[in-house]
Amino acid sequence: MRDNAVPIHLVGETIDAKQAYLRAQAGELIPLIRGVYVARDVDVDQTVMAHAVRIAHYIYPSAYLSSASAVLLAPTEDGRLFISGRRNHRTRLRSLEIVQNQAPEHPSTAPAVIGDDLGELRVLVSSPRQRFLEAFRLRSEHASAITTDMRRQMAERLIEEHGSTTAAADAVWALARENSWYREGEGAERFLLTRPGPAKQQVNKAAFDLLVAWHGAPLGQLSHNGFEWRWKPQKGRGPVLVRETTPGKLPAFIESLLPEGWLAQILHDRDERDALRRGRRYMSNISIVESRAELAALPADILMTPLASFANAGRFTGHYAGLARGDIEETFEQNLARVFSRAETPRLSGVQIKAPMSLLADGTLVPAIDQPFTHILKPAGTGGFATLPIVEWLCLKLGRLAGFDVPDAALVEMPEGMPPALLIERFDIRRGPEHLRRFALEDFCSILDLPATAKYDGTIERMAKGLRTLSTDPATDLEILFRRAVFAWLVADGDMHLKNLALLKIAEPGAKTFASVRFAPLYDAVTTRVFPGLATDRMALKLNGKDDRLTKADFLALARTIGLAGGRADAVLTDIAARLAAGAATLNLPEVVTHSQTSETAREDVAAIVIERSARFTD
């Protein structure tokens, strides 16, 4: 095969390191992970899947194929390749996820031959005895990937090899004892002796099944048996969006959609079960229902009326027909709580009070209960946070001046003397019925397989590692991540955590993979240091081991770690600082808030912080 026809390159095997670097710099190759490159003109996801075993063998040369992959000699249909090696670890490369668990002390393996575009590759795989034991590991993703049909086939294969059921059980037990896999041995022996077929079982009445759909099309079934969760993807339904990474645990992508903070409190959900059974509509065009009839009754989230049609100089010029305080002694929050008590109201994550809205063709802004969810309304907070919408509007404006992709936003004059609210247009939905592309927004808690409670536990460096292997343009997105970190520091955003950073995934109609996986536009950016009690607020995520008193040297160290050239990083630092300094000096508020001294003070405070911090990076 000619070199220019090779779809994938492995440093040290098909190409040397210098040549790979030069060809990547020239745009001929795309780096996926250290030492692994693909050709620019190929379908990257398809190429990765077609060479999954070779890539895994290159990254983990001492590991062997196990679980379902030892049976299939390939990844599973949902893109997981199972291996066993020295430790538990997982690596995501675009549509492929390599799942490694710790191998037993005395593994039983056998050789196998794998063929791909680069030829034949000899690898080790779990022997029939070991993969059968692997099917009975407790709370193991490797075990859950082995279907009942696979178990039956394994059992028949072992009985045929050893001559009888008893002899097969003895052979399996010998390996189980050697590795202290006693529970696994018991489960395997029981299955061999009984070889259960489909049987009617008593059902726990607390168990339930939910249908998860994306853009109205079923993705799979989410079940809870009263003890743990199970995710069963629907075959042939396009790109893999939901992944079960830990058996029994709610998939991270689904967890990332659940309400937090204020909304979680007012919904009074006892747990994840309650939350998912009482809501139907979520961000990322996700619906979670009990039946297809419920799914068919939900409106599609399609943007028909852009905010730009009813906004002028940062001010909403349409008609607000949403919630107010009411005629009696009730708060805006109490009225909003009643709206969220309805299952049709879209659920929102994040601790800030938010309302899902729909902008109609005549400019009327209404709650998105039985309407498409097209915009998010963020009302003023309490306890010193009345200017939160204004501060966020200012930061989004600064973000646009700094060169970021920013969703359209406008300040809304609220009724009954309430402070202005911020209205933001969703960027993760279709623009009109003729646009059939599918959108999904996955935050970095989900990407890094972390619960929402761990959103402050990451680092920028760890984010870069997860980003590099998923983005369809990793070089550009790594620079955006670097720019976002610089921006957060210069505007004193102490809340840029893992749920406020995300990847926007886009799939073409009928496609099996995502055509685009890119860093999402800027959202939830706020100068936190202007609010009571937060005057010394630090960065939410550390970089170069620090979350405060950051200098140019810290950001240049970050650049080296994530693979951004020093000269380019220095130019980015200077550029953002200069843009923000100039923007902050002329930062103005829309007419709707210029009469408020509190708002003007907030503007002055934000501008002063940005100018002072930017000066340190432009000297």
Tab-separated table of N, CA and C in Angstrom, residues 32-33 48 59-60 79-80 89-99 240-243 245 252-253 442-449 465-471 503 505 514 517:
chain	number	residue	atom	x	y	z
A	32	LEU	N	-4.308	11.968	16.991
A	32	LEU	CA	-5.428	11.545	17.841
A	32	LEU	C	-5.017	11.406	19.297
A	33	ILE	N	-3.913	10.749	19.504
A	33	ILE	CA	-3.353	10.535	20.823
A	33	ILE	C	-1.871	10.304	20.598
A	48	VAL	N	-10.868	4.902	12.863
A	48	VAL	CA	-10.537	4.488	14.229
A	48	VAL	C	-11.217	3.164	14.571
A	59	ILE	N	-1.303	1.245	22.068
A	59	ILE	CA	-1.332	2.031	23.305
A	59	ILE	C	-1.050	1.158	24.521
A	60	TYR	N	-1.598	-0.061	24.510
A	60	TYR	CA	-1.451	-0.985	25.650
A	60	TYR	C	-0.827	-2.294	25.146
A	79	GLY	N	-19.262	0.791	20.319
A	79	GLY	CA	-17.949	1.421	20.219
A	79	GLY	C	-16.999	1.145	21.357
A	80	ARG	N	-17.262	0.132	22.198
A	80	ARG	CA	-16.354	-0.187	23.294
A	80	ARG	C	-15.472	-1.385	22.936
A	89	HIS	N	-8.336	1.319	33.437
A	89	HIS	CA	-8.121	2.571	32.722
A	89	HIS	C	-9.035	2.590	31.506
A	90	ARG	N	-9.398	3.785	31.058
A	90	ARG	CA	-10.189	3.890	29.835
A	90	ARG	C	-9.697	5.056	28.999
A	91	THR	N	-9.749	4.871	27.698
A	91	THR	CA	-9.291	5.880	26.745
A	91	THR	C	-10.357	6.057	25.678
A	92	ARG	N	-10.799	7.314	25.475
A	92	ARG	CA	-11.767	7.593	24.425
A	92	ARG	C	-11.060	8.236	23.239
A	93	LEU	N	-11.263	7.649	22.082
A	93	LEU	CA	-10.721	8.172	20.821
A	93	LEU	C	-11.888	8.318	19.853
A	94	ARG	N	-12.419	9.520	19.805
A	94	ARG	CA	-13.575	9.796	18.949
A	94	ARG	C	-14.696	8.810	19.271
A	95	SER	N	-15.124	7.976	18.336
A	95	SER	CA	-16.248	7.074	18.577
A	95	SER	C	-15.839	5.784	19.289
A	96	LEU	N	-14.549	5.597	19.517
A	96	LEU	CA	-14.042	4.383	20.164
A	96	LEU	C	-13.733	4.642	21.637
A	97	GLU	N	-14.100	3.695	22.494
A	97	GLU	CA	-13.717	3.761	23.897
A	97	GLU	C	-13.015	2.455	24.264
A	98	ILE	N	-11.755	2.565	24.637
A	98	ILE	CA	-10.971	1.396	25.046
A	98	ILE	C	-11.115	1.256	26.554
A	99	VAL	N	-11.698	0.162	26.986
A	99	VAL	CA	-11.989	-0.052	28.409
A	99	VAL	C	-11.072	-1.162	28.922
A	240	VAL	N	-23.148	7.186	19.009
A	240	VAL	CA	-23.252	6.805	20.419
A	240	VAL	C	-23.211	8.077	21.257
A	241	LEU	N	-24.284	8.339	21.968
A	241	LEU	CA	-24.380	9.535	22.792
A	241	LEU	C	-24.354	9.193	24.271
A	242	VAL	N	-25.031	8.108	24.639
A	242	VAL	CA	-25.098	7.674	26.035
A	242	VAL	C	-24.241	6.428	26.195
A	243	ARG	N	-23.363	6.446	27.187
A	243	ARG	CA	-22.481	5.301	27.445
A	243	ARG	C	-22.631	4.859	28.896
A	245	THR	N	-20.665	3.446	31.625
A	245	THR	CA	-19.254	3.211	31.944
A	245	THR	C	-19.064	2.430	33.231
A	252	ALA	N	-23.255	8.853	32.813
A	252	ALA	CA	-22.829	10.223	33.117
A	252	ALA	C	-23.566	11.246	32.264
A	253	PHE	N	-23.829	10.941	31.006
A	253	PHE	CA	-24.506	11.901	30.142
A	253	PHE	C	-25.916	12.189	30.649
A	442	GLU	N	-22.502	18.102	25.444
A	442	GLU	CA	-21.996	17.240	26.516
A	442	GLU	C	-20.975	18.008	27.349
A	443	ASP	N	-21.302	18.235	28.623
A	443	ASP	CA	-20.381	18.989	29.474
A	443	ASP	C	-19.223	18.109	29.916
A	444	PHE	N	-18.210	18.735	30.506
A	444	PHE	CA	-16.986	17.993	30.814
A	444	PHE	C	-17.117	17.093	32.036
A	445	CYS	N	-18.146	17.250	32.846
A	445	CYS	CA	-18.402	16.239	33.877
A	445	CYS	C	-18.746	14.919	33.209
A	446	SER	N	-19.610	14.991	32.191
A	446	SER	CA	-19.977	13.791	31.454
A	446	SER	C	-18.793	13.246	30.668
A	447	ILE	N	-18.047	14.129	30.009
A	447	ILE	CA	-16.911	13.695	29.196
A	447	ILE	C	-15.869	12.965	30.044
A	448	LEU	N	-15.617	13.486	31.248
A	448	LEU	CA	-14.616	12.885	32.137
A	448	LEU	C	-15.223	11.844	33.060
A	449	ASP	N	-16.510	11.529	32.849
A	449	ASP	CA	-17.211	10.507	33.639
A	449	ASP	C	-17.182	10.835	35.133
A	465	LYS	N	-6.792	16.685	28.037
A	465	LYS	CA	-6.596	15.269	27.691
A	465	LYS	C	-7.879	14.663	27.146
A	466	GLY	N	-9.018	14.971	27.801
A	466	GLY	CA	-10.290	14.455	27.318
A	466	GLY	C	-10.707	15.086	26.005
A	467	LEU	N	-10.404	16.368	25.844
A	467	LEU	CA	-10.761	17.104	24.636
A	467	LEU	C	-9.994	16.597	23.419
A	468	ARG	N	-8.718	16.342	23.598
A	468	ARG	CA	-7.837	15.988	22.473
A	468	ARG	C	-8.343	14.759	21.722
A	469	THR	N	-8.860	13.784	22.446
A	469	THR	CA	-9.237	12.520	21.812
A	469	THR	C	-10.656	12.527	21.248
A	470	LEU	N	-11.447	13.558	21.540
A	470	LEU	CA	-12.833	13.587	21.079
A	470	LEU	C	-13.087	14.626	19.992
A	471	SER	N	-12.363	15.728	20.033
A	471	SER	CA	-12.617	16.827	19.098
A	471	SER	C	-12.298	16.423	17.662
A	503	LEU	N	-18.670	20.270	25.007
A	503	LEU	CA	-18.458	20.030	23.579
A	503	LEU	C	-19.814	20.003	22.895
A	505	LYS	N	-21.803	18.567	19.859
A	505	LYS	CA	-21.709	17.471	18.896
A	505	LYS	C	-22.816	17.610	17.857
A	514	PHE	N	-20.661	11.333	14.645
A	514	PHE	CA	-20.768	12.788	14.669
A	514	PHE	C	-19.839	13.398	13.615
A	517	VAL	N	-17.417	17.509	16.378
A	517	VAL	CA	-17.358	17.535	17.838
A	517	VAL	C	-16.408	18.664	18.191
